Coordinates of C-alpha atoms and ligand atoms in Angstrom, one line a residue:
M1 CA 78.3 11.2 145.3
S2 CA 77.0 8.0 143.7
G3 CA 74.5 7.1 141.0
V4 CA 73.0 3.9 139.6
V5 CA 75.2 2.7 136.8
L6 CA 74.1 -0.1 134.4
D7 CA 77.4 -0.6 132.7
L8 CA 80.7 0.9 131.7
Q9 CA 81.8 0.0 128.2
R10 CA 85.3 0.6 127.1
W11 CA 86.5 0.9 123.4
S12 CA 83.3 2.1 121.9
I13 CA 83.7 3.6 118.4
H14 CA 80.0 4.4 117.7
D15 CA 79.1 6.9 120.3
G16 CA 81.1 10.0 119.4
P17 CA 84.5 10.8 118.0
G18 CA 87.5 8.4 118.5
A19 CA 87.7 5.6 121.1
R20 CA 85.4 6.2 124.0
T21 CA 84.2 4.8 127.3
V22 CA 80.4 4.7 127.4
V23 CA 78.8 5.2 130.9
F24 CA 75.3 3.7 130.9
L25 CA 73.2 5.3 133.6
K26 CA 70.0 3.6 134.7
G27 CA 66.5 5.1 134.5
C28 CA 64.5 6.3 131.5
P29 CA 61.1 8.2 131.2
L30 CA 60.3 6.4 127.9
Q31 CA 59.5 2.8 127.2
C32 CA 60.2 2.5 123.5
Q33 CA 58.9 -0.7 122.1
W34 CA 62.2 -1.4 120.3
C35 CA 64.5 -0.4 123.2
C36 CA 67.7 -2.5 123.0
N37 CA 68.5 -1.8 126.7
P38 CA 65.2 -2.6 128.5
E39 CA 67.2 -3.3 131.6
S40 CA 68.1 0.4 131.7
Q41 CA 64.6 1.7 132.0
C42 CA 64.0 1.1 135.7
K43 CA 66.2 3.4 137.7
A44 CA 66.7 0.9 140.5
P45 CA 69.0 -2.1 140.2
E46 CA 67.0 -5.2 139.2
I47 CA 67.6 -8.9 139.0
A48 CA 67.9 -10.6 135.7
I49 CA 67.2 -14.3 135.2
F50 CA 69.3 -16.6 132.9
P51 CA 67.5 -20.0 132.9
Q52 CA 70.1 -21.5 130.6
N53 CA 72.7 -21.2 133.4
C54 CA 70.5 -22.7 136.1
I55 CA 71.6 -26.0 137.6
G56 CA 68.5 -26.4 139.7
C57 CA 70.3 -26.5 143.0
G58 CA 67.4 -24.6 144.8
R59 CA 69.8 -22.3 146.8
C60 CA 67.9 -19.2 145.7
A61 CA 64.6 -20.5 147.0
A62 CA 66.1 -21.7 150.2
T63 CA 67.7 -18.3 151.0
C64 CA 64.9 -16.0 150.0
P65 CA 63.4 -14.2 153.0
D66 CA 60.3 -13.3 151.1
Q67 CA 59.8 -16.8 149.7
V68 CA 59.4 -15.6 146.2
A69 CA 62.6 -16.9 144.6
R70 CA 62.5 -20.1 142.6
P71 CA 65.0 -21.6 140.3
S72 CA 65.7 -19.5 137.2
S73 CA 65.0 -22.6 135.0
E74 CA 61.4 -22.3 136.5
G75 CA 61.0 -18.6 135.9
G76 CA 63.1 -17.2 138.8
F77 CA 60.2 -15.9 140.9
T78 CA 56.8 -17.0 142.1
D79 CA 55.9 -13.3 141.9
R80 CA 58.5 -10.8 140.9
G81 CA 56.4 -7.9 142.2
L82 CA 56.7 -9.2 145.8
C83 CA 60.6 -9.4 145.7
S84 CA 62.1 -6.9 148.1
R85 CA 65.4 -6.9 146.1
C86 CA 67.5 -7.9 149.0
G87 CA 69.9 -9.7 146.7
K88 CA 70.3 -12.8 148.8
C89 CA 69.3 -15.1 145.9
V90 CA 72.0 -13.5 143.7
E91 CA 74.6 -14.1 146.3
A92 CA 73.5 -17.7 146.7
C93 CA 73.5 -18.5 143.0
V94 CA 76.9 -19.8 142.0
S95 CA 76.1 -20.5 138.3
G96 CA 75.3 -17.0 137.0
A97 CA 71.6 -17.8 136.6
R98 CA 70.6 -14.6 138.6
E99 CA 72.5 -11.4 138.2
W100 CA 72.1 -7.8 139.2
M101 CA 71.4 -5.3 136.4
G102 CA 72.8 -2.0 137.6
E103 CA 74.5 -1.0 140.9
E104 CA 75.1 2.1 143.0
V105 CA 78.6 3.4 142.1
A106 CA 80.5 6.3 143.4
A107 CA 81.6 9.0 140.9
G108 CA 85.2 8.4 141.8
E109 CA 84.9 4.7 140.9
V110 CA 83.4 5.5 137.5
M111 CA 86.3 7.9 136.9
K112 CA 88.8 5.2 137.8
T113 CA 87.5 3.1 134.9
V114 CA 87.3 6.1 132.6
Q115 CA 91.0 7.0 133.3
R116 CA 92.3 3.6 132.3
D117 CA 92.2 4.6 128.7
M118 CA 93.5 8.2 128.8
A119 CA 96.3 7.5 126.3
F120 CA 93.8 6.1 123.8
Y121 CA 91.4 9.0 124.1
R122 CA 94.3 11.3 123.4
R123 CA 95.6 9.4 120.4
S124 CA 92.1 8.9 118.8
G125 CA 90.5 12.2 119.8
G126 CA 88.0 10.2 121.9
G127 CA 86.6 10.6 125.3
V128 CA 83.5 9.7 127.4
T129 CA 79.9 9.3 126.4
F130 CA 77.0 9.2 128.9
S131 CA 74.2 7.1 127.8
G132 CA 71.4 5.0 129.3
G133 CA 68.6 4.7 129.8
E134 CA 68.4 8.4 130.0
P135 CA 71.5 9.9 131.6
L136 CA 69.6 13.1 132.5
C137 CA 67.4 11.0 134.9
Q138 CA 70.3 11.4 137.2
P139 CA 71.3 15.1 136.5
D140 CA 73.3 15.7 139.6
F141 CA 75.4 12.6 139.2
L142 CA 75.8 13.3 135.5
E143 CA 77.0 16.9 136.2
I144 CA 79.6 15.7 138.7
L145 CA 80.9 13.2 136.2
L146 CA 81.0 15.8 133.4
K147 CA 82.9 18.2 135.7
K148 CA 85.4 15.4 136.5
C149 CA 85.9 14.7 132.8
E150 CA 86.3 18.4 132.1
A151 CA 89.0 18.7 134.7
L152 CA 90.9 15.9 132.9
G153 CA 90.4 17.7 129.5
L154 CA 88.3 14.8 128.2
N155 CA 85.8 15.2 125.3
T156 CA 82.3 14.4 126.5
A157 CA 79.1 13.4 124.8
I158 CA 75.5 12.8 126.1
E159 CA 73.0 10.5 124.4
T160 CA 69.6 11.6 125.4
C161 CA 66.0 10.7 124.5
G162 CA 65.3 14.5 124.9
H163 CA 62.5 14.1 127.5
F164 CA 63.8 16.0 130.4
N165 CA 63.2 19.2 132.4
W166 CA 65.1 21.9 130.5
R167 CA 65.3 24.4 133.4
K168 CA 66.7 21.7 135.7
C169 CA 69.1 20.1 133.1
K170 CA 70.2 23.1 131.0
D171 CA 73.5 23.7 132.8
V172 CA 74.3 20.0 132.7
I173 CA 73.6 19.7 128.9
K174 CA 75.8 22.8 128.3
R175 CA 78.8 21.1 129.8
A176 CA 78.8 18.4 127.0
D177 CA 81.0 18.7 123.9
L178 CA 78.4 16.9 121.9
V179 CA 74.7 15.9 122.3
Y180 CA 72.9 13.1 120.5
L181 CA 69.2 13.5 120.7
D182 CA 66.7 10.9 119.4
I183 CA 63.6 11.9 117.4
K184 CA 61.4 8.8 117.2
H185 CA 58.2 10.1 115.6
M186 CA 56.9 13.5 114.6
D187 CA 53.3 12.7 115.4
P188 CA 52.7 13.3 119.1
V189 CA 49.9 10.7 119.4
R190 CA 51.9 8.0 117.6
H191 CA 54.9 9.0 119.6
R192 CA 53.0 8.3 122.8
E193 CA 51.8 5.0 121.5
L194 CA 55.3 3.9 120.7
T195 CA 57.2 5.3 123.6
G196 CA 54.7 6.1 126.4
V197 CA 55.2 9.9 126.2
S198 CA 54.4 12.6 123.7
N199 CA 57.1 14.3 121.6
E200 CA 56.5 18.0 122.5
T201 CA 59.1 18.2 125.3
I202 CA 61.6 16.4 123.1
L203 CA 61.2 18.6 120.1
Q204 CA 61.4 21.7 122.3
N205 CA 64.5 20.5 124.0
A206 CA 66.1 19.9 120.6
I207 CA 65.4 23.5 119.8
N208 CA 66.7 24.7 123.2
I209 CA 70.0 22.7 122.8
A210 CA 70.6 24.1 119.3
A211 CA 69.8 27.6 120.4
E212 CA 72.5 27.3 123.1
H213 CA 75.0 26.3 120.4
V214 CA 75.7 23.0 122.0
P215 CA 76.9 20.7 119.2
L216 CA 73.9 18.5 118.4
I217 CA 73.4 15.4 116.3
I218 CA 69.8 14.2 115.8
R219 CA 69.3 10.5 115.6
I220 CA 66.3 8.7 114.1
P221 CA 66.0 5.1 115.1
V222 CA 64.4 3.7 112.0
I223 CA 61.9 1.0 113.0
P224 CA 60.2 -0.7 110.0
S225 CA 56.5 -0.1 109.8
L226 CA 56.5 2.0 113.0
N227 CA 58.2 5.2 112.0
D228 CA 59.9 4.7 108.6
S229 CA 57.2 6.1 106.4
V230 CA 58.2 8.7 103.8
E231 CA 56.0 11.3 105.6
N232 CA 57.5 10.8 109.0
I233 CA 61.2 10.7 107.9
T234 CA 60.6 13.8 105.7
A235 CA 58.8 15.6 108.5
T236 CA 61.7 14.8 110.9
V237 CA 64.4 16.1 108.6
E238 CA 62.3 19.2 107.7
F239 CA 61.9 19.9 111.5
A240 CA 65.7 19.8 111.9
R241 CA 66.3 22.0 108.8
R242 CA 63.9 24.6 110.0
N243 CA 64.5 24.7 113.7
L244 CA 68.0 23.3 114.3
R245 CA 70.2 25.3 112.0
G246 CA 73.4 24.8 113.9
A247 CA 72.9 21.0 114.2
K248 CA 75.8 18.9 113.0
G249 CA 73.8 16.3 111.3
I250 CA 71.1 13.6 111.3
E251 CA 72.0 9.9 111.8
F252 CA 69.6 7.2 110.7
M253 CA 70.0 4.3 113.2
S254 CA 69.0 0.9 111.8
Y255 CA 66.7 -1.2 113.9
H256 CA 68.2 -4.4 115.3
T257 CA 67.2 -7.2 117.6
L258 CA 70.3 -7.5 119.8
G259 CA 68.3 -6.5 123.0
K260 CA 65.5 -9.0 122.4
E261 CA 66.7 -11.7 124.8
K262 CA 67.0 -9.2 127.7
Y263 CA 63.3 -8.7 127.9
A264 CA 62.5 -12.2 129.2
A265 CA 65.5 -11.9 131.6
I266 CA 63.8 -9.1 133.5
G267 CA 60.3 -10.3 133.1
L268 CA 59.1 -8.1 130.2
D269 CA 57.4 -9.0 126.9
Y270 CA 59.1 -8.2 123.6
K271 CA 56.4 -6.6 121.4
L272 CA 58.2 -6.4 118.1
E273 CA 58.6 -10.1 117.2
H274 CA 56.9 -9.4 113.8
I275 CA 59.3 -6.6 112.8
R276 CA 62.1 -7.4 110.3
V277 CA 65.4 -5.6 110.0
L278 CA 65.9 -3.3 107.0
D279 CA 68.9 -4.1 104.7
D280 CA 71.6 -1.6 103.7
E281 CA 69.9 -0.8 100.4
E282 CA 66.6 0.1 102.1
M283 CA 68.4 2.3 104.6
N284 CA 70.3 4.0 101.8
N285 CA 67.1 4.6 100.0
L286 CA 65.7 6.4 103.0
R287 CA 68.8 8.5 103.1
K288 CA 68.5 9.5 99.5
L289 CA 64.9 10.4 100.1
V290 CA 65.9 13.2 102.4
D291 CA 69.3 14.1 101.0
C292 CA 69.6 17.9 100.7
P293 CA 72.1 19.1 98.1
R294 CA 72.1 22.5 99.8
Q295 CA 73.0 21.1 103.2
P296 CA 74.7 17.8 102.4
S297 CA 76.2 17.5 105.9
L298 CA 72.7 17.4 107.5
V299 CA 71.9 13.9 106.6
N300 CA 74.4 11.3 107.6
W301 CA 73.3 7.7 107.7
R302 CA 75.1 5.5 110.1
P303 CA 73.8 2.0 110.8
V304 CA 74.0 0.5 114.3
A305 CA 76.3 -2.5 114.5
Ligands
SF4_401 S1 66.2 -10.5 145.9 FE1 65.7 -11.2 147.9 S2 63.5 -11.1 148.0 FE2 64.0 -11.0 145.9 S3 63.9 -13.1 145.1 FE3 66.0 -12.7 145.7 S4 66.2 -13.4 147.8 FE4 64.0 -13.2 147.4
SF4_402 S1 70.6 -20.7 142.9 FE1 70.9 -20.2 140.7 S2 71.5 -22.2 139.8 FE2 70.5 -22.7 141.9 S3 68.4 -23.0 141.4 FE3 68.6 -20.9 141.9 S4 68.8 -19.8 139.9 FE4 69.2 -22.0 139.6

């Protein structure tokens, strides 16, 4: 079986215990305004444009059967919506100005990469993390990969936005050794404005995962002026304290702009130009705000590098 894989990243130390390989699967039901992997949202492979690499040779336009390709230095397409994604322009471009984001990869091929670092997983207590996009957008593929990891005795983690069909994905989730689930806003209306969907399914799935005793860490991506109010942060932590008693902790993920350049490459607008990044002191102040002496392990701030 194969699935659409965006990237395989070895040597990660931020996505679970020890040294890990992160498998980024393509497709996501949310469109968060701050998404640092916008190229992961669409499930199908797509073409990214890098104008700085374009040498203006015109091979892309000459080879395009739909006559929509044009040099990346001139925007890459006359109309991206009319592109049939045949890939001929990518093959023709020798300068790296057009590249596929994501490809169909067989589960066995994914595992070949994963298995290259077996010794390091063992030494560091690491393993494999499935991320995205939303890895549960490809539940059958994810389940096969989890089973293959299980057979090798590898620790596994899933990073999820929480917006998935519980009945369909329950057995997949239960295979993971650890689940990271994002809670982006406690107000359903504001959540929809910021991500495109309401938060009801996400909160219910957090409760479901905790009830199944799957080790769970809640993550709050802290986006200045969008969800970092005292009320929202407090409400999120209170939700976790009341409903997710077995949860291992909450991590505050600091907003960053590392994904900003990718938006233009795939023809999207970046909406958060005006947002600044919080400094360490401000993040620590948020943590203090919700520190709970009775459950000190529940709040664990970890900035995103
Ligand atoms: S992928 Fe095919 S249809 Fe789309 S721009 Fe390139 S050559 Fe043209
Ligand atoms: S083939 Fe590549 S380098 Fe040549 S014009 Fe097209 S995008 Fe630019």
